[in-house]
Amino acid sequence: MKQNSEIDDPEEISETLFDQNGRRPGVSEFLNKVTGIAVSRLRFPWRNLWAHYELALLRAASNWTFLSVRRLEKLKRQVSRRDPERLIAVARVLQADLATPIGSVVEAAGRSLEFRAHDPDLQIPTTDVKIIAFYLPQFHPFEENDRWWGKGFTEWTNVGKARPLFAGHYQPHCPIHFGYYDLRLPEIMVEQARVARQYGVGGFAYHFYWFSGRTIMERPLRQMLDNPAVEMPFMLNWANENWTRRWDGLESEVLLAQSYTPDDCRAMIRHVARYMRDPRYIRVNGRPVFSIYKPSQIPDIARITDVWRDEARREGLGELHLVAVQHSWDDDHRGVGFDRNLEFAPHGISQRILTDILGLRERGFTGNVLDYETAVRSALSQSDTHLMRYRCAMLGWDNTARVGNRATIQAGFSIDCYRRWIGELCSRARTETWRHPDERFVFINAWNEWAEGSHLEPDQRYGSYLDATRQSVLSD
């Protein structure tokens, strides 16, 4: 095969696609081989990727009579779904240099043209949709982190040491406005709530960590509960996973394990009852909303939901509004005691994998690069009504800060694309007839997942993601 950077001769494609016995490829194999021709060239010019498809299709249409009209139309549809022009756009954003090894010193992505500065004079809007952002309370030192990860470790430790893995890769994520804050300072949560409300965020879903009668990372939540100046509605999301050394690649080493005995589940409801009694707690038709991150991990979950409800009544809370987080788009937990399902993007969203076509495997990268825009299109193509689920959007996702070159990275993120996603979800929340007026919820992952690259809090590249959120929630 020629080693120049372009394929000029249709005969070369023809010879490459047929094996030595002259076997003709099927439609899917045909497309895969054409893609292989493109990515096998170390200096292949991405702008010509579409030309390769077009040339191959032309050859098929003119001379490969073994392709019937029906199969040729199928071929064209598959090319369209692969959307090669989108791959070109992503490649341009990444500015991927295929000769740069993973981990080499490369220039980080600079300030985006979509950058928006925080506007301190914005008035708090009145909205008919409640945007609820998931909130990670780990940005402060605590005993367990000191013991497991080193004295003074916080989430910022990982965030600050992240580096770009290839040219155009946006790392590290550097905060502005709130800075590298410490949640032991009460004024931080006051300011977070004020800014969030300015931009139309109507609530926080605090991740809550309970392990057989023991809580971790609860200090910020207790301080919030005791401080009415944190003017933000809130709910709790029980992050009911075992605490492991996943960040070190040692997921099998359990640091704190979950127990799902009825007695322990009753004790947890008694513990969270003080939060649910707070007038800021989010309710649906008077019922406190409580979500469970991994309901499928709880044995005999139907019995446990009955236990939770019974204990809530004993505590004088009345009925609970129980919500189950989905990990596949069609998960439905209503048959085991939950009132609603809750999407948690990016779980359950089909996404195009760009890793191989960008040539990153050859440079030692063992994670995955995904296409953000494809994820948005996939998410918006899903129906909600038969599942009665609350929808969730995400910002760009990139956990390089935690796992290095094993990361999952959403490429091609744009504020405009995020705005379209959240805007469509708000529109659905207004019009879906199964919703009680109190449950026009749209969730966002997340307020401050800095080590996973998904945060509404402003950063140096995009500034205020919140501006797009405000625009979306206020549009009809």
Short mmCIF file of C-alpha atoms in Angstrom, two decimals:
data_model
loop_
_atom_site.label_atom_id
_atom_site.label_comp_id
_atom_site.label_asym_id
_atom_site.label_seq_id
_atom_site.Cartn_x
_atom_site.Cartn_y
_atom_site.Cartn_z
CA MET A 1 0.00 0.00 0.00
CA LYS A 2 1.26 3.47 -0.79
CA GLN A 3 2.70 5.47 2.10
CA ASN A 4 1.66 8.92 0.93
CA SER A 5 -0.92 10.77 2.99
CA GLU A 6 -3.82 10.45 0.57
CA ILE A 7 -5.48 7.78 -1.52
CA ASP A 8 -5.87 9.02 -5.05
CA ASP A 9 -6.54 5.82 -6.97
CA PRO A 10 -9.88 3.99 -6.68
CA GLU A 11 -8.05 0.79 -7.63
CA GLU A 12 -6.14 0.96 -4.34
CA ILE A 13 -9.37 0.92 -2.35
CA SER A 14 -10.70 -1.87 -4.54
CA GLU A 15 -7.58 -4.00 -4.00
CA THR A 16 -7.54 -3.32 -0.25
CA LEU A 17 -11.18 -4.23 0.32
CA PHE A 18 -11.02 -7.64 -1.37
CA ASP A 19 -9.08 -10.45 0.26
CA GLN A 20 -6.63 -12.68 -1.61
CA ASN A 21 -9.39 -15.05 -2.64
CA GLY A 22 -11.43 -12.24 -4.12
CA ARG A 23 -14.09 -12.48 -1.39
CA ARG A 24 -16.39 -9.51 -1.41
CA PRO A 25 -17.10 -7.79 1.92
CA GLY A 26 -20.51 -7.24 3.44
CA VAL A 27 -21.78 -3.72 3.97
CA SER A 28 -20.57 -3.34 7.56
CA GLU A 29 -17.21 -4.93 6.78
CA PHE A 30 -16.90 -2.66 3.76
CA LEU A 31 -17.25 0.44 5.90
CA ASN A 32 -14.89 -0.86 8.56
CA LYS A 33 -12.21 -1.52 5.97
CA VAL A 34 -12.58 1.90 4.41
CA THR A 35 -12.20 3.43 7.87
CA GLY A 36 -9.14 1.24 8.43
CA ILE A 37 -7.51 2.66 5.31
CA ALA A 38 -8.03 6.14 6.72
CA VAL A 39 -6.65 5.60 10.21
CA SER A 40 -3.70 3.44 9.13
CA ARG A 41 -1.90 6.49 7.78
CA LEU A 42 0.11 8.14 10.54
CA ARG A 43 -0.18 11.50 8.85
CA PHE A 44 -3.59 11.04 7.35
CA PRO A 45 -5.26 14.44 6.70
CA TRP A 46 -8.60 14.33 8.52
CA ARG A 47 -10.22 16.78 6.11
CA ASN A 48 -10.12 14.04 3.46
CA LEU A 49 -11.88 11.36 5.50
CA TRP A 50 -15.20 12.10 3.81
CA ALA A 51 -13.50 11.90 0.42
CA HIS A 52 -12.48 8.31 1.20
CA TYR A 53 -16.06 7.29 1.86
CA GLU A 54 -17.31 9.16 -1.16
CA LEU A 55 -14.67 7.61 -3.42
CA ALA A 56 -15.42 4.12 -2.15
CA LEU A 57 -19.14 4.60 -2.64
CA LEU A 58 -18.55 5.89 -6.15
CA ARG A 59 -16.52 2.78 -6.94
CA ALA A 60 -19.24 0.59 -5.52
CA ALA A 61 -21.97 2.33 -7.47
CA SER A 62 -20.18 2.31 -10.80
CA ASN A 63 -18.37 -1.02 -10.98
CA TRP A 64 -19.25 -3.33 -8.08
CA THR A 65 -22.34 -4.85 -9.56
CA PHE A 66 -22.56 -7.40 -6.75
CA LEU A 67 -24.14 -4.62 -4.64
CA SER A 68 -27.85 -4.50 -5.33
CA VAL A 69 -29.72 -1.21 -5.22
CA ARG A 70 -31.13 -2.18 -1.84
CA ARG A 71 -27.71 -2.96 -0.38
CA LEU A 72 -26.24 0.19 -1.88
CA GLU A 73 -28.96 2.24 -0.20
CA LYS A 74 -28.21 0.45 3.08
CA LEU A 75 -24.55 1.30 2.61
CA LYS A 76 -25.35 4.97 2.13
CA ARG A 77 -27.55 4.99 5.25
CA GLN A 78 -24.76 3.48 7.35
CA VAL A 79 -22.29 6.07 6.08
CA SER A 80 -24.77 8.78 7.01
CA ARG A 81 -25.19 7.37 10.53
CA ARG A 82 -21.44 7.27 11.01
CA ASP A 83 -21.45 10.96 10.14
CA PRO A 84 -17.83 11.24 8.95
CA GLU A 85 -18.05 15.02 8.87
CA ARG A 86 -18.67 14.93 12.61
CA LEU A 87 -15.48 12.89 13.07
CA ILE A 88 -13.58 15.52 11.12
CA ALA A 89 -14.97 18.27 13.36
CA VAL A 90 -13.97 16.40 16.51
CA ALA A 91 -10.49 15.74 15.17
CA ARG A 92 -10.04 19.41 14.44
CA VAL A 93 -11.09 20.31 17.96
CA LEU A 94 -8.63 17.84 19.43
CA GLN A 95 -5.88 18.88 16.99
CA ALA A 96 -4.61 15.34 17.46
CA ASP A 97 -1.00 14.84 16.38
CA LEU A 98 -0.64 11.10 15.87
CA ALA A 99 3.10 11.26 16.51
CA THR A 100 2.68 12.57 20.08
CA PRO A 101 2.88 9.79 22.70
CA ILE A 102 0.43 9.70 25.59
CA GLY A 103 1.81 11.54 28.61
CA SER A 104 4.19 13.76 26.65
CA VAL A 105 4.27 17.44 27.52
CA VAL A 106 1.73 19.10 25.24
CA GLU A 107 0.04 22.46 25.28
CA ALA A 108 -3.24 22.48 27.15
CA ALA A 109 -6.42 23.77 25.52
CA GLY A 110 -6.81 27.52 25.93
CA ARG A 111 -9.81 29.74 26.61
CA SER A 112 -12.83 28.84 24.50
CA LEU A 113 -14.54 31.30 22.18
CA GLU A 114 -17.68 30.36 24.12
CA PHE A 115 -16.22 31.74 27.37
CA ARG A 116 -18.72 33.71 29.47
CA ALA A 117 -17.74 35.63 32.58
CA HIS A 118 -19.85 35.50 35.72
CA ASP A 119 -22.33 38.38 36.00
CA PRO A 120 -22.60 39.35 39.70
CA ASP A 121 -25.58 41.64 39.08
CA LEU A 122 -28.00 39.03 37.74
CA GLN A 123 -31.37 38.90 39.45
CA ILE A 124 -32.60 35.54 40.72
CA PRO A 125 -35.18 34.39 38.16
CA THR A 126 -38.54 32.76 38.71
CA THR A 127 -38.68 29.46 36.84
CA ASP A 128 -41.33 26.83 36.18
CA VAL A 129 -38.73 24.04 35.91
CA LYS A 130 -36.51 23.08 38.83
CA ILE A 131 -32.92 22.44 37.77
CA ILE A 132 -31.29 20.14 40.34
CA ALA A 133 -27.50 19.71 40.21
CA PHE A 134 -25.75 16.74 41.81
CA TYR A 135 -23.29 17.98 44.42
CA LEU A 136 -20.12 16.25 45.66
CA PRO A 137 -19.23 17.18 49.28
CA GLN A 138 -15.65 15.90 49.13
CA PHE A 139 -13.78 19.21 48.85
CA HIS A 140 -12.42 19.25 52.38
CA PRO A 141 -9.97 17.10 54.38
CA PHE A 142 -11.43 14.35 56.56
CA GLU A 143 -10.08 11.47 58.60
CA GLU A 144 -10.70 8.63 56.15
CA ASN A 145 -9.07 10.39 53.21
CA ASP A 146 -6.08 11.29 55.37
CA ARG A 147 -5.65 7.63 56.26
CA TRP A 148 -6.27 6.13 52.80
CA TRP A 149 -4.77 8.69 50.43
CA GLY A 150 -2.42 10.83 52.53
CA LYS A 151 -2.67 13.74 54.95
CA GLY A 152 -4.62 16.67 53.55
CA PHE A 153 -5.95 14.82 50.50
CA THR A 154 -9.07 16.31 48.94
CA GLU A 155 -10.64 16.11 45.50
CA TRP A 156 -8.50 19.10 44.52
CA THR A 157 -5.37 16.94 44.92
CA ASN A 158 -6.31 14.94 41.82
CA VAL A 159 -7.74 17.90 39.92
CA GLY A 160 -4.57 19.96 40.30
CA LYS A 161 -2.16 17.28 39.09
CA ALA A 162 -4.07 16.32 35.92
CA ARG A 163 -2.27 16.94 32.62
CA PRO A 164 -3.42 16.81 28.98
CA LEU A 165 -2.87 13.42 27.38
CA PHE A 166 -2.78 14.68 23.80
CA ALA A 167 -2.77 17.99 21.94
CA GLY A 168 -6.01 19.89 22.46
CA HIS A 169 -7.05 17.78 25.47
CA TYR A 170 -8.60 20.10 28.06
CA GLN A 171 -6.73 19.40 31.30
CA PRO A 172 -6.34 20.48 34.01
CA HIS A 173 -9.72 21.99 34.84
CA CYS A 174 -8.95 25.16 36.80
CA PRO A 175 -11.70 26.87 38.80
CA ILE A 176 -12.44 30.57 38.77
CA HIS A 177 -14.80 32.57 40.99
CA PHE A 178 -14.97 30.02 43.82
CA GLY A 179 -11.31 29.00 43.49
CA TYR A 180 -9.89 25.86 45.12
CA TYR A 181 -12.34 26.07 47.99
CA ASP A 182 -12.54 24.24 51.31
CA LEU A 183 -16.09 23.24 52.30
CA ARG A 184 -15.23 23.56 55.98
CA LEU A 185 -15.68 27.31 55.43
CA PRO A 186 -19.42 28.02 55.78
CA GLU A 187 -19.33 31.03 53.45
CA ILE A 188 -18.43 28.80 50.50
CA MET A 189 -21.79 27.02 50.45
CA VAL A 190 -23.60 30.33 50.98
CA GLU A 191 -21.91 31.79 47.90
CA GLN A 192 -22.44 28.63 45.84
CA ALA A 193 -26.15 28.74 46.59
CA ARG A 194 -26.40 32.44 45.74
CA VAL A 195 -24.64 32.08 42.39
CA ALA A 196 -26.53 28.90 41.48
CA ARG A 197 -29.89 30.58 42.10
CA GLN A 198 -28.84 33.60 40.03
CA TYR A 199 -28.45 31.29 37.06
CA GLY A 200 -31.67 29.35 37.47
CA VAL A 201 -30.46 26.31 39.42
CA GLY A 202 -33.29 25.41 41.77
CA GLY A 203 -31.73 22.76 43.97
CA PHE A 204 -28.76 20.60 44.92
CA ALA A 205 -28.85 16.81 45.16
CA TYR A 206 -26.15 16.18 47.75
CA HIS A 207 -24.40 12.83 47.48
CA PHE A 208 -24.83 11.17 50.88
CA TYR A 209 -22.43 8.48 52.09
CA TRP A 210 -23.74 5.99 54.65
CA PHE A 211 -21.94 2.73 55.48
CA SER A 212 -23.60 0.54 58.11
CA GLY A 213 -24.20 3.32 60.59
CA ARG A 214 -21.16 5.34 59.61
CA THR A 215 -21.13 8.45 57.43
CA ILE A 216 -18.25 10.15 55.67
CA MET A 217 -18.02 13.58 54.04
CA GLU A 218 -21.04 14.70 56.05
CA ARG A 219 -19.51 17.76 57.69
CA PRO A 220 -20.46 20.15 54.84
CA LEU A 221 -24.02 18.80 54.86
CA ARG A 222 -24.37 19.27 58.61
CA GLN A 223 -23.03 22.81 58.32
CA MET A 224 -25.49 23.55 55.52
CA LEU A 225 -28.36 22.16 57.58
CA ASP A 226 -27.46 24.42 60.51
CA ASN A 227 -27.00 27.50 58.32
CA PRO A 228 -30.23 29.02 56.93
CA ALA A 229 -28.09 31.46 54.93
CA VAL A 230 -27.48 28.62 52.45
CA GLU A 231 -30.65 29.53 50.57
CA MET A 232 -30.96 26.55 48.29
CA PRO A 233 -33.53 23.73 48.18
CA PHE A 234 -31.87 20.35 48.48
CA MET A 235 -32.36 16.59 48.55
CA LEU A 236 -30.14 13.61 49.35
CA ASN A 237 -28.87 10.98 46.94
CA TRP A 238 -27.57 7.90 48.75
CA ALA A 239 -24.34 6.87 46.99
CA ASN A 240 -24.70 3.26 48.09
CA GLU A 241 -21.53 1.82 46.56
CA ASN A 242 -18.74 0.18 48.49
CA TRP A 243 -15.86 2.60 49.03
CA THR A 244 -12.86 1.09 47.23
CA ARG A 245 -9.44 1.95 45.83
CA ARG A 246 -10.91 2.33 42.35
CA TRP A 247 -8.82 5.43 41.69
CA ASP A 248 -5.69 3.31 42.19
CA GLY A 249 -7.06 0.61 39.90
CA LEU A 250 -7.75 -1.60 42.93
CA GLU A 251 -11.54 -1.74 42.89
CA SER A 252 -11.51 -5.12 44.66
CA GLU A 253 -9.92 -3.58 47.77
CA VAL A 254 -12.93 -2.47 49.82
CA LEU A 255 -12.33 0.33 52.32
CA LEU A 256 -15.92 0.70 53.54
CA ALA A 257 -18.60 -1.87 52.76
CA GLN A 258 -22.35 -1.50 52.54
CA SER A 259 -24.80 -3.47 54.64
CA TYR A 260 -28.44 -3.71 53.68
CA THR A 261 -30.00 -5.29 56.75
CA PRO A 262 -33.46 -4.02 57.69
CA ASP A 263 -32.10 -2.64 60.98
CA ASP A 264 -29.37 -0.70 59.18
CA CYS A 265 -31.88 0.66 56.65
CA ARG A 266 -34.13 1.86 59.47
CA ALA A 267 -31.14 3.52 61.14
CA MET A 268 -30.31 5.37 57.93
CA ILE A 269 -33.84 6.79 57.64
CA ARG A 270 -33.68 7.95 61.26
CA HIS A 271 -30.37 9.65 60.44
CA VAL A 272 -31.60 11.48 57.33
CA ALA A 273 -34.91 12.45 58.96
CA ARG A 274 -33.37 15.66 60.32
CA TYR A 275 -32.53 16.72 56.78
CA MET A 276 -35.99 15.88 55.52
CA ARG A 277 -37.62 17.99 58.22
CA ASP A 278 -35.80 21.09 56.99
CA PRO A 279 -38.11 23.52 55.12
CA ARG A 280 -35.57 23.68 52.26
CA TYR A 281 -35.85 19.95 51.58
CA ILE A 282 -37.29 19.17 48.12
CA ARG A 283 -40.71 17.53 48.19
CA VAL A 284 -43.26 16.23 45.70
CA ASN A 285 -46.80 16.74 46.87
CA GLY A 286 -45.48 17.06 50.42
CA ARG A 287 -43.32 13.92 50.24
CA PRO A 288 -39.54 14.19 50.81
CA VAL A 289 -37.57 13.10 47.74
CA PHE A 290 -34.87 10.50 48.41
CA SER A 291 -32.87 8.93 45.57
CA ILE A 292 -30.76 5.77 45.55
CA TYR A 293 -27.75 5.60 43.25
CA LYS A 294 -27.51 1.82 42.82
CA PRO A 295 -30.81 0.17 43.78
CA SER A 296 -29.88 -3.04 41.97
CA GLN A 297 -27.12 -3.68 44.52
CA ILE A 298 -29.60 -3.91 47.38
CA PRO A 299 -30.83 -7.48 48.01
CA ASP A 300 -34.62 -7.86 48.31
CA ILE A 301 -35.05 -4.21 47.38
CA ALA A 302 -38.86 -4.38 47.43
CA ARG A 303 -38.73 -5.33 51.11
CA ILE A 304 -36.19 -2.58 51.88
CA THR A 305 -38.29 0.15 50.25
CA ASP A 306 -41.16 -0.96 52.50
CA VAL A 307 -38.81 -0.69 55.50
CA TRP A 308 -37.78 2.85 54.49
CA ARG A 309 -41.37 3.95 54.09
CA ASP A 310 -42.43 2.43 57.39
CA GLU A 311 -39.57 4.07 59.30
CA ALA A 312 -40.29 7.43 57.66
CA ARG A 313 -43.86 7.26 58.96
CA ARG A 314 -42.58 6.39 62.44
CA GLU A 315 -40.35 9.50 62.25
CA GLY A 316 -43.35 11.66 61.39
CA LEU A 317 -42.14 12.34 57.85
CA GLY A 318 -45.21 10.90 56.18
CA GLU A 319 -44.77 9.19 52.82
CA LEU A 320 -41.45 9.23 50.98
CA HIS A 321 -41.03 9.99 47.29
CA LEU A 322 -38.46 7.32 46.39
CA VAL A 323 -36.42 7.70 43.22
CA ALA A 324 -34.15 5.06 41.64
CA VAL A 325 -31.15 6.06 39.53
CA GLN A 326 -30.97 4.26 36.18
CA HIS A 327 -27.80 2.65 34.87
CA SER A 328 -29.41 1.61 31.59
CA TRP A 329 -31.84 3.84 29.75
CA ASP A 330 -34.74 1.40 30.10
CA ASP A 331 -34.26 0.45 33.77
CA ASP A 332 -37.63 0.65 35.52
CA HIS A 333 -37.65 0.27 39.30
CA ARG A 334 -41.27 1.22 39.96
CA GLY A 335 -42.21 -2.42 40.44
CA VAL A 336 -39.96 -2.73 43.51
CA GLY A 337 -41.23 0.19 45.55
CA PHE A 338 -39.91 3.31 43.79
CA ASP A 339 -42.09 6.16 42.63
CA ARG A 340 -39.90 7.41 39.81
CA ASN A 341 -36.78 6.60 37.82
CA LEU A 342 -33.90 9.04 37.42
CA GLU A 343 -31.47 9.22 34.53
CA PHE A 344 -27.84 9.80 35.50
CA ALA A 345 -25.92 10.91 32.42
CA PRO A 346 -23.80 9.45 30.90
CA HIS A 347 -25.24 6.08 32.05
CA GLY A 348 -27.54 4.50 29.49
CA ILE A 349 -26.61 6.82 26.63
CA SER A 350 -25.25 5.34 23.40
CA GLN A 351 -22.03 7.06 22.39
CA ARG A 352 -19.67 6.92 19.45
CA ILE A 353 -16.19 5.72 20.41
CA LEU A 354 -13.50 7.80 18.74
CA THR A 355 -10.45 6.23 20.39
CA ASP A 356 -9.35 4.00 17.55
CA ILE A 357 -10.17 6.36 14.75
CA LEU A 358 -8.06 9.03 16.46
CA GLY A 359 -5.17 6.60 16.67
CA LEU A 360 -4.78 6.87 20.45
CA ARG A 361 -4.36 3.15 21.18
CA GLU A 362 -1.01 3.14 19.42
CA ARG A 363 0.22 5.79 21.85
CA GLY A 364 -0.47 3.85 25.05
CA PHE A 365 -3.94 5.23 25.82
CA THR A 366 -6.12 2.53 27.41
CA GLY A 367 -9.26 4.55 28.10
CA ASN A 368 -11.92 5.77 25.68
CA VAL A 369 -12.58 9.00 23.83
CA LEU A 370 -16.28 9.54 23.09
CA ASP A 371 -18.20 12.07 21.05
CA TYR A 372 -20.21 14.52 23.18
CA GLU A 373 -22.53 15.63 20.39
CA THR A 374 -23.45 12.04 19.54
CA ALA A 375 -24.25 11.46 23.23
CA VAL A 376 -26.59 14.45 23.20
CA ARG A 377 -28.38 13.25 20.07
CA SER A 378 -28.69 9.77 21.55
CA ALA A 379 -30.06 11.07 24.84
CA LEU A 380 -32.66 13.26 23.17
CA SER A 381 -33.84 10.39 20.97
CA GLN A 382 -34.93 8.43 24.05
CA SER A 383 -38.54 8.48 25.19
CA ASP A 384 -39.45 9.12 28.83
CA THR A 385 -43.20 8.75 29.25
CA HIS A 386 -43.49 4.98 29.72
CA LEU A 387 -40.65 5.06 32.30
CA MET A 388 -41.83 8.11 34.24
CA ARG A 389 -38.25 9.20 34.73
CA TYR A 390 -36.56 12.46 35.51
CA ARG A 391 -34.04 13.39 32.84
CA CYS A 392 -30.42 14.40 33.38
CA ALA A 393 -27.87 16.25 31.25
CA MET A 394 -24.13 16.44 31.81
CA LEU A 395 -21.35 18.83 31.00
CA GLY A 396 -18.23 17.46 29.34
CA TRP A 397 -17.06 14.26 31.04
CA ASP A 398 -13.36 13.52 31.61
CA ASN A 399 -11.99 11.60 34.60
CA THR A 400 -8.33 11.96 33.64
CA ALA A 401 -7.69 13.60 37.02
CA ARG A 402 -8.56 10.33 38.74
CA VAL A 403 -7.32 7.58 36.45
CA GLY A 404 -4.79 9.12 34.03
CA ASN A 405 -4.52 7.40 30.65
CA ARG A 406 -7.34 4.99 31.60
CA ALA A 407 -9.75 7.92 31.40
CA THR A 408 -13.12 8.21 29.70
CA ILE A 409 -13.11 11.51 27.83
CA GLN A 410 -15.98 13.29 26.11
CA ALA A 411 -14.49 15.04 23.09
CA GLY A 412 -16.10 17.83 21.13
CA PHE A 413 -17.94 19.42 24.05
CA SER A 414 -19.49 22.80 23.30
CA ILE A 415 -21.62 25.17 25.33
CA ASP A 416 -24.07 25.43 22.45
CA CYS A 417 -24.59 21.67 22.36
CA TYR A 418 -25.08 21.55 26.14
CA ARG A 419 -27.56 24.43 25.87
CA ARG A 420 -29.64 22.51 23.33
CA TRP A 421 -29.63 19.42 25.56
CA ILE A 422 -30.75 21.13 28.72
CA GLY A 423 -33.23 23.29 26.81
CA GLU A 424 -34.99 20.27 25.31
CA LEU A 425 -35.16 18.53 28.70
CA CYS A 426 -36.72 21.64 30.24
CA SER A 427 -39.30 21.72 27.47
CA ARG A 428 -40.24 18.10 28.14
CA ALA A 429 -40.47 18.70 31.89
CA ARG A 430 -43.05 21.42 31.21
CA THR A 431 -45.25 19.37 28.93
CA GLU A 432 -45.18 15.74 30.10
CA THR A 433 -48.61 15.04 31.55
CA TRP A 434 -47.53 12.33 34.02
CA ARG A 435 -45.66 14.85 36.16
CA HIS A 436 -47.13 16.43 39.29
CA PRO A 437 -46.59 20.22 39.24
CA ASP A 438 -43.98 19.75 42.00
CA GLU A 439 -41.86 17.40 39.88
CA ARG A 440 -40.89 19.45 36.87
CA PHE A 441 -37.32 18.39 37.56
CA VAL A 442 -34.30 18.37 35.27
CA PHE A 443 -31.08 17.06 36.82
CA ILE A 444 -27.52 18.02 35.88
CA ASN A 445 -24.41 15.96 36.46
CA ALA A 446 -22.96 17.92 38.15
CA TRP A 447 -22.42 21.09 40.18
CA ASN A 448 -18.82 20.29 41.14
CA GLU A 449 -17.50 16.98 39.81
CA TRP A 450 -14.14 18.58 39.00
CA ALA A 451 -12.17 15.33 38.87
CA GLU A 452 -14.70 13.97 36.37
CA GLY A 453 -14.66 17.09 34.22
CA SER A 454 -18.38 17.77 34.69
CA HIS A 455 -19.08 20.91 36.67
CA LEU A 456 -21.40 23.90 36.46
CA GLU A 457 -18.99 25.89 38.57
CA PRO A 458 -17.04 28.31 36.34
CA ASP A 459 -13.60 27.40 34.99
CA GLN A 460 -10.83 29.08 33.05
CA ARG A 461 -11.76 27.58 29.68
CA TYR A 462 -15.51 28.15 29.42
CA GLY A 463 -16.21 30.50 32.29
CA SER A 464 -19.81 30.27 33.34
CA TYR A 465 -21.52 27.13 32.09
CA LEU A 466 -24.29 28.52 34.23
CA ASP A 467 -25.09 31.18 31.64
CA ALA A 468 -26.28 28.51 29.17
CA THR A 469 -28.24 26.84 31.96
CA ARG A 470 -30.05 30.08 32.78
CA GLN A 471 -30.87 30.71 29.11
CA SER A 472 -32.30 27.22 28.74
CA VAL A 473 -34.47 27.18 31.83
CA LEU A 474 -35.92 30.62 31.02
CA SER A 475 -36.73 29.84 27.38
CA ASP A 476 -40.24 28.62 26.53
#
